Coordinates of C-alpha atoms in Angstrom, one line a residue:
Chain Z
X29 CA 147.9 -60.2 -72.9
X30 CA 149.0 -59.5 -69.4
X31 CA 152.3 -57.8 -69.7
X32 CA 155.5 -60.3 -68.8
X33 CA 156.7 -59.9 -65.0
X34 CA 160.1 -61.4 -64.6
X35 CA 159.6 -64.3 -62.4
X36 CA 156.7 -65.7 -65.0
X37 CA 159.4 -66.2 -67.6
X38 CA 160.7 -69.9 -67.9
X39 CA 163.1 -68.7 -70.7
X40 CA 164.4 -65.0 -71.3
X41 CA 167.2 -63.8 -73.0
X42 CA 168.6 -60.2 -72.5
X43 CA 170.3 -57.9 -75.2
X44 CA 171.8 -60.8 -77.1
X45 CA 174.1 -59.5 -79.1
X46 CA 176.4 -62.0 -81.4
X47 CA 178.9 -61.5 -84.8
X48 CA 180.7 -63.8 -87.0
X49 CA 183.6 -62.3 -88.0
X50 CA 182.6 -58.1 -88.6
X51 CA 179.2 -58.7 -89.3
X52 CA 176.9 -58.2 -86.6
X53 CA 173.8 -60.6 -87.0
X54 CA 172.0 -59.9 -83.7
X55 CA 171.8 -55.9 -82.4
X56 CA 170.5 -56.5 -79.2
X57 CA 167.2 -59.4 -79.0
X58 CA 165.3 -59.2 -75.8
X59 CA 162.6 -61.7 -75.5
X60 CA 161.1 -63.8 -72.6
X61 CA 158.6 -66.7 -72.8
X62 CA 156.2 -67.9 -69.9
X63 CA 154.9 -71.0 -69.6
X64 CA 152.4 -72.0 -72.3
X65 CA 153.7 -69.7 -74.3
X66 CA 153.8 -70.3 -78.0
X67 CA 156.6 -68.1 -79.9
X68 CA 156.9 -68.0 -83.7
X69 CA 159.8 -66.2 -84.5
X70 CA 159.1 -65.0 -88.6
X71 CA 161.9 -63.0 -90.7
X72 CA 163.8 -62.7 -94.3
X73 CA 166.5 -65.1 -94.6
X74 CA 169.4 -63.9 -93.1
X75 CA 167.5 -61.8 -90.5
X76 CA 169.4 -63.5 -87.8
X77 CA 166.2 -65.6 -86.3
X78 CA 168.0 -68.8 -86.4
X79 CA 171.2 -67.7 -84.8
X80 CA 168.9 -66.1 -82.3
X81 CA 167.6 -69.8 -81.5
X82 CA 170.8 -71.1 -80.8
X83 CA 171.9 -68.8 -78.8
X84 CA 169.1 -69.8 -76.3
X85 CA 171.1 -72.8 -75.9
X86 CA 174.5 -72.1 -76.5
X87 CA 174.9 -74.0 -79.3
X88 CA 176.1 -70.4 -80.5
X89 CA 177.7 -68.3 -78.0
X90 CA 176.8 -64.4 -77.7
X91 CA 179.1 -61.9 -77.8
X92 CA 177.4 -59.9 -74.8
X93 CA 174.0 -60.7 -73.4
X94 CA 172.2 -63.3 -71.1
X95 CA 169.9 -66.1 -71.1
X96 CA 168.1 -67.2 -68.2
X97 CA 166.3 -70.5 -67.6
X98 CA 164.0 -71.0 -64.6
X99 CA 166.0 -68.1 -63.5
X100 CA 169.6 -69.4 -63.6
X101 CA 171.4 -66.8 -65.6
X102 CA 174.3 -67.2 -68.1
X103 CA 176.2 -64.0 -68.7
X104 CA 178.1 -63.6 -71.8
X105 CA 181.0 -61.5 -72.2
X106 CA 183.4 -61.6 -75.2
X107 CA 182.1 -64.6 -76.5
X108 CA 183.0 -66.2 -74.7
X109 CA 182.0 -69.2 -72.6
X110 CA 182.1 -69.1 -68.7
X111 CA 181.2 -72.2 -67.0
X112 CA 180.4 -75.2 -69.2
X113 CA 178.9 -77.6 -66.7
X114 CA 176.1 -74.7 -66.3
X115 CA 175.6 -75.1 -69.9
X116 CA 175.0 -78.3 -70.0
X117 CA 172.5 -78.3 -66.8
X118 CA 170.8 -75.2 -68.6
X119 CA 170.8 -77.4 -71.9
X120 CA 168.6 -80.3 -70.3
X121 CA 165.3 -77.7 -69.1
X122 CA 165.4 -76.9 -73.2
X123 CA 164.8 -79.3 -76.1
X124 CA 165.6 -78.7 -79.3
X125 CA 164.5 -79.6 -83.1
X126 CA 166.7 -78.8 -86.1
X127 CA 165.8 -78.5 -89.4
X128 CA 167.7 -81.3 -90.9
X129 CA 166.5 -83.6 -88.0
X130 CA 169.7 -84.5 -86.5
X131 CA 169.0 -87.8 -85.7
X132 CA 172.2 -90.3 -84.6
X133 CA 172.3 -92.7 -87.5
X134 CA 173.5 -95.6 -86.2
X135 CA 170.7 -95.8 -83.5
X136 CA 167.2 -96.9 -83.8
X137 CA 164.3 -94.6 -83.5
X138 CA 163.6 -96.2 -79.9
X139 CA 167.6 -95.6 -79.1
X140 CA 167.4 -91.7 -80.6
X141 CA 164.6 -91.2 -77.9
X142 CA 165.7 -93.4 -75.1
X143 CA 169.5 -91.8 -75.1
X144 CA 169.0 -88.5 -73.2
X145 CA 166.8 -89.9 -70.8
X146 CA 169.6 -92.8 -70.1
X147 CA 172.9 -90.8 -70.4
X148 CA 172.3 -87.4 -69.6
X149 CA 169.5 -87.7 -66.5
X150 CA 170.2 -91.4 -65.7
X151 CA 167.7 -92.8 -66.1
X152 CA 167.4 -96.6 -65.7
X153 CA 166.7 -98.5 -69.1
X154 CA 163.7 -100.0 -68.6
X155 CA 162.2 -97.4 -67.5
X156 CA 163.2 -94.7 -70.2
X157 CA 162.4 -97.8 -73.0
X158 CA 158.7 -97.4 -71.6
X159 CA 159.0 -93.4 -71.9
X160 CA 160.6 -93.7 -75.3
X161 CA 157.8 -96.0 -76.6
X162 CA 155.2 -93.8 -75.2
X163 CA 156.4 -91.0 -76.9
X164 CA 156.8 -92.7 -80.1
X165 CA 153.6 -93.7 -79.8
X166 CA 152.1 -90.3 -79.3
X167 CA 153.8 -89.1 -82.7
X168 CA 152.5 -91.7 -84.5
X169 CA 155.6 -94.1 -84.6
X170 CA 154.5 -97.2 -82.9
X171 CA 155.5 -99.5 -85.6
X172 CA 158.7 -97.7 -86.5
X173 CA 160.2 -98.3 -83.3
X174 CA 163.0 -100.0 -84.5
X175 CA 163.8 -98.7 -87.4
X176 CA 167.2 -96.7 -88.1
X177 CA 166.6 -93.1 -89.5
X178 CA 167.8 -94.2 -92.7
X179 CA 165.2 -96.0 -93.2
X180 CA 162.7 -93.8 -92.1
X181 CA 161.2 -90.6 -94.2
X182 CA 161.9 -86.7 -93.4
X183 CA 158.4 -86.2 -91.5
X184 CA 158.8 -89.4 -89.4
X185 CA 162.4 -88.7 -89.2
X186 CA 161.4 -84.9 -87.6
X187 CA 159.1 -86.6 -85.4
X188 CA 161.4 -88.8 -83.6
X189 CA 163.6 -86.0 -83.3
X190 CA 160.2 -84.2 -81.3
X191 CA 160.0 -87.3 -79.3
X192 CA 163.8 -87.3 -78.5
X193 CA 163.3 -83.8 -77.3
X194 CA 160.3 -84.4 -75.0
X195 CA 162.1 -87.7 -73.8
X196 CA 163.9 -85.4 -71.5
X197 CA 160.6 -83.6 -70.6
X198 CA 162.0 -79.7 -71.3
X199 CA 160.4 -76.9 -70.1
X200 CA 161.0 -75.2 -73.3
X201 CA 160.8 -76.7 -76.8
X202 CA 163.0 -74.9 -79.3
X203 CA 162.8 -75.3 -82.9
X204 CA 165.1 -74.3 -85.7
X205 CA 162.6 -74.3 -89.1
X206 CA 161.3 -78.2 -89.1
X207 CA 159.7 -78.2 -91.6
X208 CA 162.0 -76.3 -93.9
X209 CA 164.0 -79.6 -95.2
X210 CA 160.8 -81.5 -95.6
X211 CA 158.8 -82.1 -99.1
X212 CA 155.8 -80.3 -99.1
X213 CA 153.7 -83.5 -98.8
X214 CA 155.5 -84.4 -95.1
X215 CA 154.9 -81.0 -93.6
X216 CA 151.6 -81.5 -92.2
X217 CA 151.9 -84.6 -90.8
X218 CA 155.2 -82.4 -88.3
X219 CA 153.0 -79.7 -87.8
X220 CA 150.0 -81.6 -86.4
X221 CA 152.4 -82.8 -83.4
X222 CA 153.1 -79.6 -83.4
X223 CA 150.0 -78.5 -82.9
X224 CA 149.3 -81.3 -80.0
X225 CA 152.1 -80.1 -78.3
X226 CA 150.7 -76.5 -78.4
X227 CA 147.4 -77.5 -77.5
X228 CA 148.6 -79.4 -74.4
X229 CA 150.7 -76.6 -73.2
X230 CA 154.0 -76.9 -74.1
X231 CA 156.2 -73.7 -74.1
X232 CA 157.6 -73.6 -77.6
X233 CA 159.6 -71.2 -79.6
X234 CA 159.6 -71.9 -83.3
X235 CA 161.5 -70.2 -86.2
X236 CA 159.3 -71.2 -89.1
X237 CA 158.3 -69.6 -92.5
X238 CA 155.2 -71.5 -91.9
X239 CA 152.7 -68.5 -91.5
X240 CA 149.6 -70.4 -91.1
X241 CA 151.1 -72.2 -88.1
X242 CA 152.4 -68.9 -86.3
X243 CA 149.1 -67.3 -87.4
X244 CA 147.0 -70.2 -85.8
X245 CA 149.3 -71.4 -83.5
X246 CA 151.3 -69.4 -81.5
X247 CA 150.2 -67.1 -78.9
X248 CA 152.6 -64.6 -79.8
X249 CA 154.9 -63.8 -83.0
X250 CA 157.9 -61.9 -83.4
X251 CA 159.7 -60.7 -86.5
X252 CA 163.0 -60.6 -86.8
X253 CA 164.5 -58.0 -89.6
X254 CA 168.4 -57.2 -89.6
X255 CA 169.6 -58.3 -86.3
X256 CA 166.5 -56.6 -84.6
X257 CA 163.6 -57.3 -83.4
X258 CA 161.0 -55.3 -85.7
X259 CA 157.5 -56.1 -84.8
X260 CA 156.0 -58.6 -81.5
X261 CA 152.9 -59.2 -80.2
X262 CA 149.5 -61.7 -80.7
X263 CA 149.2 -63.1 -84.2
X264 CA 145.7 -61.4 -84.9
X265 CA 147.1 -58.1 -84.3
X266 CA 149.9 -58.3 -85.9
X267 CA 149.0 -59.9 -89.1
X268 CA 146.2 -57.6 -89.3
X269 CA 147.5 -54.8 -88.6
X270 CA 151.5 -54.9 -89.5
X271 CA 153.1 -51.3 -87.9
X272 CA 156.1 -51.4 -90.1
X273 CA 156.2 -51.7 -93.6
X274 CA 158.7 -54.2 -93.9
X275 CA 156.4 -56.7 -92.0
X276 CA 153.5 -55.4 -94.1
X277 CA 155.9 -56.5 -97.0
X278 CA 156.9 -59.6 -95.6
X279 CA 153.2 -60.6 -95.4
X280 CA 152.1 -59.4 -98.5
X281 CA 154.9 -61.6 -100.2
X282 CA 154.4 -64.9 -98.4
X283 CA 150.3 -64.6 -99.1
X284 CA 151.3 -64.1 -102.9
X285 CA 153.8 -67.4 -102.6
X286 CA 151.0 -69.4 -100.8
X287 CA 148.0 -67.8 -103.6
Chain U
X2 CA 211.1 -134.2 -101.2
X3 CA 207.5 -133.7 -102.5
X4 CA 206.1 -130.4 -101.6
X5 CA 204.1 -132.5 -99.2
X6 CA 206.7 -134.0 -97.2
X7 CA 208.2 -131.0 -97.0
X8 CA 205.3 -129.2 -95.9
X9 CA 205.1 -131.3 -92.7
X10 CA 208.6 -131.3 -91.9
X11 CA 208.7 -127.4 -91.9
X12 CA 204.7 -126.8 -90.3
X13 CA 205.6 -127.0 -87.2
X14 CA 208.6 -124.5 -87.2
X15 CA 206.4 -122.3 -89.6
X16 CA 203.7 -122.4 -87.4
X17 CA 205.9 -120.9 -84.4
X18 CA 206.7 -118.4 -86.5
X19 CA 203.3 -117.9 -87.6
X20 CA 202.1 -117.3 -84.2
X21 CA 205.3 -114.8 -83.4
X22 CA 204.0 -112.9 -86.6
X23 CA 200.5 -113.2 -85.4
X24 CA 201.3 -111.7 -82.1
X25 CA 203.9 -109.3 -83.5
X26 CA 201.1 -107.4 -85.5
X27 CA 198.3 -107.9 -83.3
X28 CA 200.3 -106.3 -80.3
X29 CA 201.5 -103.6 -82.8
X30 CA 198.1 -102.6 -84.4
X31 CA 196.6 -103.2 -80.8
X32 CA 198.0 -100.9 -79.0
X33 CA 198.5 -98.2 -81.3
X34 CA 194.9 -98.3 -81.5
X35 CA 195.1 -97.6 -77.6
X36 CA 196.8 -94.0 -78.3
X37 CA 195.3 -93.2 -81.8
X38 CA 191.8 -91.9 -80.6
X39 CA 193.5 -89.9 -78.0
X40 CA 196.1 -88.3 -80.7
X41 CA 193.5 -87.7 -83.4
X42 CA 191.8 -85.4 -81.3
X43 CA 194.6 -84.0 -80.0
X44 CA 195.6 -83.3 -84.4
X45 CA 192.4 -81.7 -84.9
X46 CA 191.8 -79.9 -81.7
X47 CA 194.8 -79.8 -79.3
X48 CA 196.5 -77.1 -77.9
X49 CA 199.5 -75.4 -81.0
X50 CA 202.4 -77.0 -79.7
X51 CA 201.0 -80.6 -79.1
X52 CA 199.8 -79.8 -83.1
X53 CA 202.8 -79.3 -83.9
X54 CA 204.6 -82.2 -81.9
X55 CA 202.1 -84.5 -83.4
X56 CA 202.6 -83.7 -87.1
X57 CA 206.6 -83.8 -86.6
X58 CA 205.9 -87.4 -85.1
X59 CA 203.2 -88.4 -87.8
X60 CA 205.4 -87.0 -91.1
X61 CA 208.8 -88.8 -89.5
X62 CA 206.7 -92.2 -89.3
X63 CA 205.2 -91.8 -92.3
X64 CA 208.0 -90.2 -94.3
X65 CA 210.5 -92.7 -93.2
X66 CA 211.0 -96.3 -94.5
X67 CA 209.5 -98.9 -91.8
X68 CA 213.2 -100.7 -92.0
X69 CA 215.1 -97.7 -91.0
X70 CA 212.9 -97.4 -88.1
X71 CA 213.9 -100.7 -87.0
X72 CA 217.4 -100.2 -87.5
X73 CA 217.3 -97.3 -85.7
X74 CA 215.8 -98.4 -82.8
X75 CA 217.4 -101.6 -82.6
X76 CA 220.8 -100.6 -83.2
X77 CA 220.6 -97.1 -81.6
X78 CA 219.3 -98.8 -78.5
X79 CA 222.7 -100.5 -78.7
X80 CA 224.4 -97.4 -78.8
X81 CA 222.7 -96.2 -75.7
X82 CA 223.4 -99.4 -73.9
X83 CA 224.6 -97.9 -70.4
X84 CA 222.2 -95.1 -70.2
X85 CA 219.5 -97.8 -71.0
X86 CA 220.9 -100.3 -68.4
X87 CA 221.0 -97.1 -65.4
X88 CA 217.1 -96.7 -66.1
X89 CA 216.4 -100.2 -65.9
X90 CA 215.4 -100.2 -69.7
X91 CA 217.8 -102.6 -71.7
X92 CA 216.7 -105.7 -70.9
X93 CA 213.3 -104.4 -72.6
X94 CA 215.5 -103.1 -75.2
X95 CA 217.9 -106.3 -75.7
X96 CA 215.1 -108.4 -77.2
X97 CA 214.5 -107.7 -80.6
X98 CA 210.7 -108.8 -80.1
X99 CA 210.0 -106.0 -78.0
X100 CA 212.4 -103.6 -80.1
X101 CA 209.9 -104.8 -83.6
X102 CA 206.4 -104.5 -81.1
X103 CA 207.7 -100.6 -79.9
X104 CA 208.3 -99.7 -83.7
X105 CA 205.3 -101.1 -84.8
X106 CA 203.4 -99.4 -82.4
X107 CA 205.2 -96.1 -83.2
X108 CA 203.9 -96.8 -86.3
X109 CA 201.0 -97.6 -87.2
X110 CA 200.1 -95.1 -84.6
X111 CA 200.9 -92.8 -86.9
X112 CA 199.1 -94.1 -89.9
X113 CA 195.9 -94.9 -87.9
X114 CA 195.8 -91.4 -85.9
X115 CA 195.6 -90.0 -89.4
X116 CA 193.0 -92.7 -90.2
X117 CA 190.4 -91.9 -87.2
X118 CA 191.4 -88.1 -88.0
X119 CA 189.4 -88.3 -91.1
X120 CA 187.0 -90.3 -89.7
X121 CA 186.2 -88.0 -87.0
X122 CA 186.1 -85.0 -89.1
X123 CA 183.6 -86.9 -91.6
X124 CA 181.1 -87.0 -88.8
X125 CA 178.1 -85.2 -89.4
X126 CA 178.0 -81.7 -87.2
X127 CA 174.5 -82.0 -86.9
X128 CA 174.6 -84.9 -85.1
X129 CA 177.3 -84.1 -82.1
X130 CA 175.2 -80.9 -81.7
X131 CA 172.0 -82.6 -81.2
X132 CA 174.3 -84.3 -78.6
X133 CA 175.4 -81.4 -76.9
X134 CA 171.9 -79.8 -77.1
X135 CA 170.6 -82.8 -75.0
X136 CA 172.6 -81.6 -72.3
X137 CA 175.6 -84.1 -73.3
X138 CA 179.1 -83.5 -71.7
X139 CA 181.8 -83.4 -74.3
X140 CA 182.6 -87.1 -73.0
X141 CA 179.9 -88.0 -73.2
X142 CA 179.2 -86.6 -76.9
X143 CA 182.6 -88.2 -77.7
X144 CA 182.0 -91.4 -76.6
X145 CA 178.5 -91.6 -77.1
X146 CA 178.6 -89.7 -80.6
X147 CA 181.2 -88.8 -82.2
X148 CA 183.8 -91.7 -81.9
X149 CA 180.8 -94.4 -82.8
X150 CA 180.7 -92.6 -86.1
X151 CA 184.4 -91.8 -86.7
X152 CA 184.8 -95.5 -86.4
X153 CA 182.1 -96.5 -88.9
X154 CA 183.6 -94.3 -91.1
X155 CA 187.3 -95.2 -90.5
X156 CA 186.8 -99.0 -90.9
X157 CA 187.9 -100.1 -94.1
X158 CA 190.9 -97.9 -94.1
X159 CA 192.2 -99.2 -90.2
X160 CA 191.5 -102.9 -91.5
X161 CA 193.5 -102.1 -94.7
X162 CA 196.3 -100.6 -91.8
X163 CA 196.5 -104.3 -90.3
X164 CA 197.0 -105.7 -92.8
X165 CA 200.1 -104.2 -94.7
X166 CA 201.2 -104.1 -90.7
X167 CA 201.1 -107.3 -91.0
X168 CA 202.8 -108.1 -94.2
X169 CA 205.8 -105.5 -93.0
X170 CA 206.3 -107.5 -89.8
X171 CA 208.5 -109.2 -91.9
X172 CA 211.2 -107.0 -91.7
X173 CA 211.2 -107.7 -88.2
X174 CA 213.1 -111.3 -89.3
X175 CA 216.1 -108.5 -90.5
X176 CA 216.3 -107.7 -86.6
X177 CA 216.5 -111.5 -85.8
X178 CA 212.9 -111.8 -84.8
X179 CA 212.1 -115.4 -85.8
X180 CA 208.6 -114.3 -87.0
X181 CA 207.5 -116.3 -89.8
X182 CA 209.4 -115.0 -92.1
X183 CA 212.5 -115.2 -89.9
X184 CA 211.9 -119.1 -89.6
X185 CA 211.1 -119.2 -93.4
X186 CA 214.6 -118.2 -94.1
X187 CA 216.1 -120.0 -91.4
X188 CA 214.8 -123.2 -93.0
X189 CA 216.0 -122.2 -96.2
X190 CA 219.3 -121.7 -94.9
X191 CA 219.8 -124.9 -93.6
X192 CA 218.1 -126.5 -96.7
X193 CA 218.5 -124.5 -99.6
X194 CA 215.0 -125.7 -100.2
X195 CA 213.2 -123.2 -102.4
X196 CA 209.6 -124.2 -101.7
X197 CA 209.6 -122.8 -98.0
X198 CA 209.4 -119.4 -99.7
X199 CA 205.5 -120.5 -100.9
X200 CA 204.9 -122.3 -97.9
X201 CA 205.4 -119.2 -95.9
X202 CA 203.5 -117.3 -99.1
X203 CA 200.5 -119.3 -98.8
X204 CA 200.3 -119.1 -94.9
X205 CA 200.2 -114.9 -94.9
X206 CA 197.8 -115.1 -97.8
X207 CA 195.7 -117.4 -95.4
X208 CA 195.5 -115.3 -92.3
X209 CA 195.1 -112.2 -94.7
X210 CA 192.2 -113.9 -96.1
X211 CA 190.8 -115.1 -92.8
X212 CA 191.3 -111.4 -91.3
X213 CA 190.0 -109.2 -93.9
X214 CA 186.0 -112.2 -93.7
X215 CA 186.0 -111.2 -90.1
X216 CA 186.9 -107.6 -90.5
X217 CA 184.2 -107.2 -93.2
X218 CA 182.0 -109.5 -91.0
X219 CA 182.1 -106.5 -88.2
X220 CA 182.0 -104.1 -91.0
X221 CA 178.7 -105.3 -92.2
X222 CA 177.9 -105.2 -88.7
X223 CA 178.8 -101.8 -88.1
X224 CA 177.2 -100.3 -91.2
X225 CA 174.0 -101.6 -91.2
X226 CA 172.5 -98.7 -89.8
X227 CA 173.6 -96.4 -92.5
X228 CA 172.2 -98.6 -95.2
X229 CA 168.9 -97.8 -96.7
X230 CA 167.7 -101.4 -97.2
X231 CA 168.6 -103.3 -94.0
X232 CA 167.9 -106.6 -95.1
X233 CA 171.3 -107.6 -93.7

């Protein structure tokens, strides 16, 4: 891999650093991601990857640190947060995919997707009504259109959440463990749009404890252990041939839970 | 007199003071529902001293028999008669209409602020942060969001607000308001005719009845979404 220059990077954050309270989840993450670039972010539960996530788009707010997107850069300093309207423009380059969905109940699948498009970038109705049926479409939603999440299960649920993310065509996809809330029989169906979107390009970043998809998947994987950053690179290498033992570890134990 | 007969001498005078009563409420609950979204953010997120204002103001409406408010304004206005009339305010404060409408208001602001305040705090996180990381402003996740659900939520209990509103705008007939229950016992009065007292009965049982269909009709409405079967 061609080592990272800084102008490649569509997304970077520097030195986050964040706390709740006196415990100190994140000790200084570094990490940039170029176009294409697939990112599985691995770790132990309470490793801080998650946080780490959010802070790419403020939904958590570092302690000290920046993030940059397409170059704009957001300083952080005491937690606090400078300029809010540049957090919401930096918001709309990146999309993002939570674990429990997040879907606003009391629209329809067609209205979850359509409602960025229309209220954030303006877009006329029509016109983001054909984008939102397009993208339901491509997820495999056609007939489903109209349906309120309620009525809808946790994979096709997640997957209008994907569509309502590429509704407001990101430049980077974010997403917080999608398949983590999902019974095991819905997973695939998530990760195969997954997939697509890999396949065709899409810059993603994805905290996951799925370790075939960041095996197969991803272009890069980084592994998060106690706030730190403790092993990054390609997949092959790094599954492989794991440097620390606590990756080795970490490995070794999700093998045995998949065996 | 047959209860007939003395049903259609007193309708139409009833009726008048059906549609004060009407109006009374529907002004009241109205426009407190004007400030209440406002005030319920301002009670969960607002700067300390506005908190603090607000929960004085909520705990003296609440905490304070709806009567005594009237007196108080109705009377004390009296008492402030020439400071009223040098800012142009009395005449607002000589009609005892206006007196009932600004108490009610004061109100059931109160009671509903509280309402929408658990409403809005019932809303599911998740879904005002997929709002916000969309690129939302925080107007725009409030109005687009936040309040749609809050309202969902706080329905039933605002609809329940209206209506013992508008049972309580009775009182205002204490004031000399000539609201339905003020001509009820202005006709009594005259006639010492008992049966005026269920005529008036059965008309605020009537427009309860009609307002709490529609109210469920928009609840229905509203719900819909949420409900796992959506047959209806």
């Amino acid at each position: 891999m061609p080592p990272k220059t800084a102008t490649d990077l569509v997304l970077s954050a520097q030195d986050i650093h964040k706390s709740f309270g006196a415990q100190e989840v994140l000790k200084g993450i570094t990490l940039g991601a170029r176009n294409h670039d697939v990112i599985s972010i691995l770790g132990t539960s309470g490793s801080g990857k998650s946080t780490f996530l959010r802070c790419l788009n403020c939904l958590e707010i570092p302690n000290s640190g920046s993030v940059a997107v397409h170059g704009e850069e957001i300083v952080f300093r005491n937690g606090r947060i400078g300029d809010q309207r540049q957090i919401e423009r930096m918001r709309r380059h990146l999309g993002m995919v939570f674990q429990q969905f997040n879907l606003w109940t009391h629209r329809t699948a067609l209205e979850n997707v359509m409602e960025g498009p229309v209220q954030v970038k303006r877009m006329a109705k029509p016109e983001a009504r054909d984008l939102a049926e397009a993208l339901l479409a491509r997820v495999g939603l056609a007939d489903r259109m109209h349906h309120y999440p309620a009525m809808l299960s946790g994979g096709q649920q997640q997957r209008v959440a994907i569509a309502r993310a590429l509704a407001m065509e990101p430049d980077v996809i974010l997403f917080d463990e999608p398949t983590s809330a999902l019974d095991p029989e819905l997973v695939g169906e998530v990760l195969k749009v997954m997939q697509d979107l890999a396949a065709e390009g899409r810059t993603m970043i994805v905290v996951t404890h799925e370790m075939a998809f960041a095996r197969d998947v991803s272009t890069e994987v980084v592994f998060l252990n106690e706030g730190r950053i403790a092993e990054q690179g390609p997949p092959d290498k790094l599954f492989d041939h794991p440097e620390t033992e606590v990756f080795a570890r970490f490995i070794s134990k999700t093998r045995r839970d998949i065996a | 007199m047959s209860l007939i007969e003395s049903l259609s001498a007193n309708l139409p005078k009833l009726l008048d003071g059906l549609e004060t009563t009407l109006l009374l409420t529907g002004l009241g609950a109205a426009l407190a529902a004007v400030f209440s979204p406002g005030l319920a953010l301002i009670r969960l997120g607002g700067p300390t001293p506005a908190k603090v204002l607000l929960r004085i103001y909520i705990s003296f409406m609440r905490g304070t028999p709806l009567l005594a408010q009237l007196f108080l304004v109705f009377y004390g206005s009296g008492q402030f008669r020439a400071e009223l009339t040098a800012l142009g305010l009395w005449s607002f404060f000589r009609d005892p209409f206006n007196c009932a409408v600004l108490v009610f208001v004061l109100n059931s602001c109160a009671y509903q602020t509280e309402i929408l305040r658990g409403g809005l705090q019932a809303v599911p996180p998740g879904e005002i942060e997929a709002a916000r990381a969309i690129g939302m402003t925080r107007a725009q996740v409030l109005a687009r969001v936040t309040f749609p659900h809050a309202y969902r939520i706080a329905w039933p209990a605002l609809g329940n607000e209206v209506i013992l509103l508008m049972k309580a705008s009775a009182l205002a007939s204490i004031v000399t308001v000539f609201d339905l229950m003020g001509r009820t016992r202005q006709i009594f009065s005259r006639s010492f005719e008992f049966s005026v007292y269920f005529e008036a009965a059965a008309l605020y049982l009537l427009i309860t009845v009609v307002f709490v269909f529609l109210w469920r009709q928009i609840e229905r409405r509203l719900t819909r979404p949420m409900r796992r079967t959506q047959g209806n």
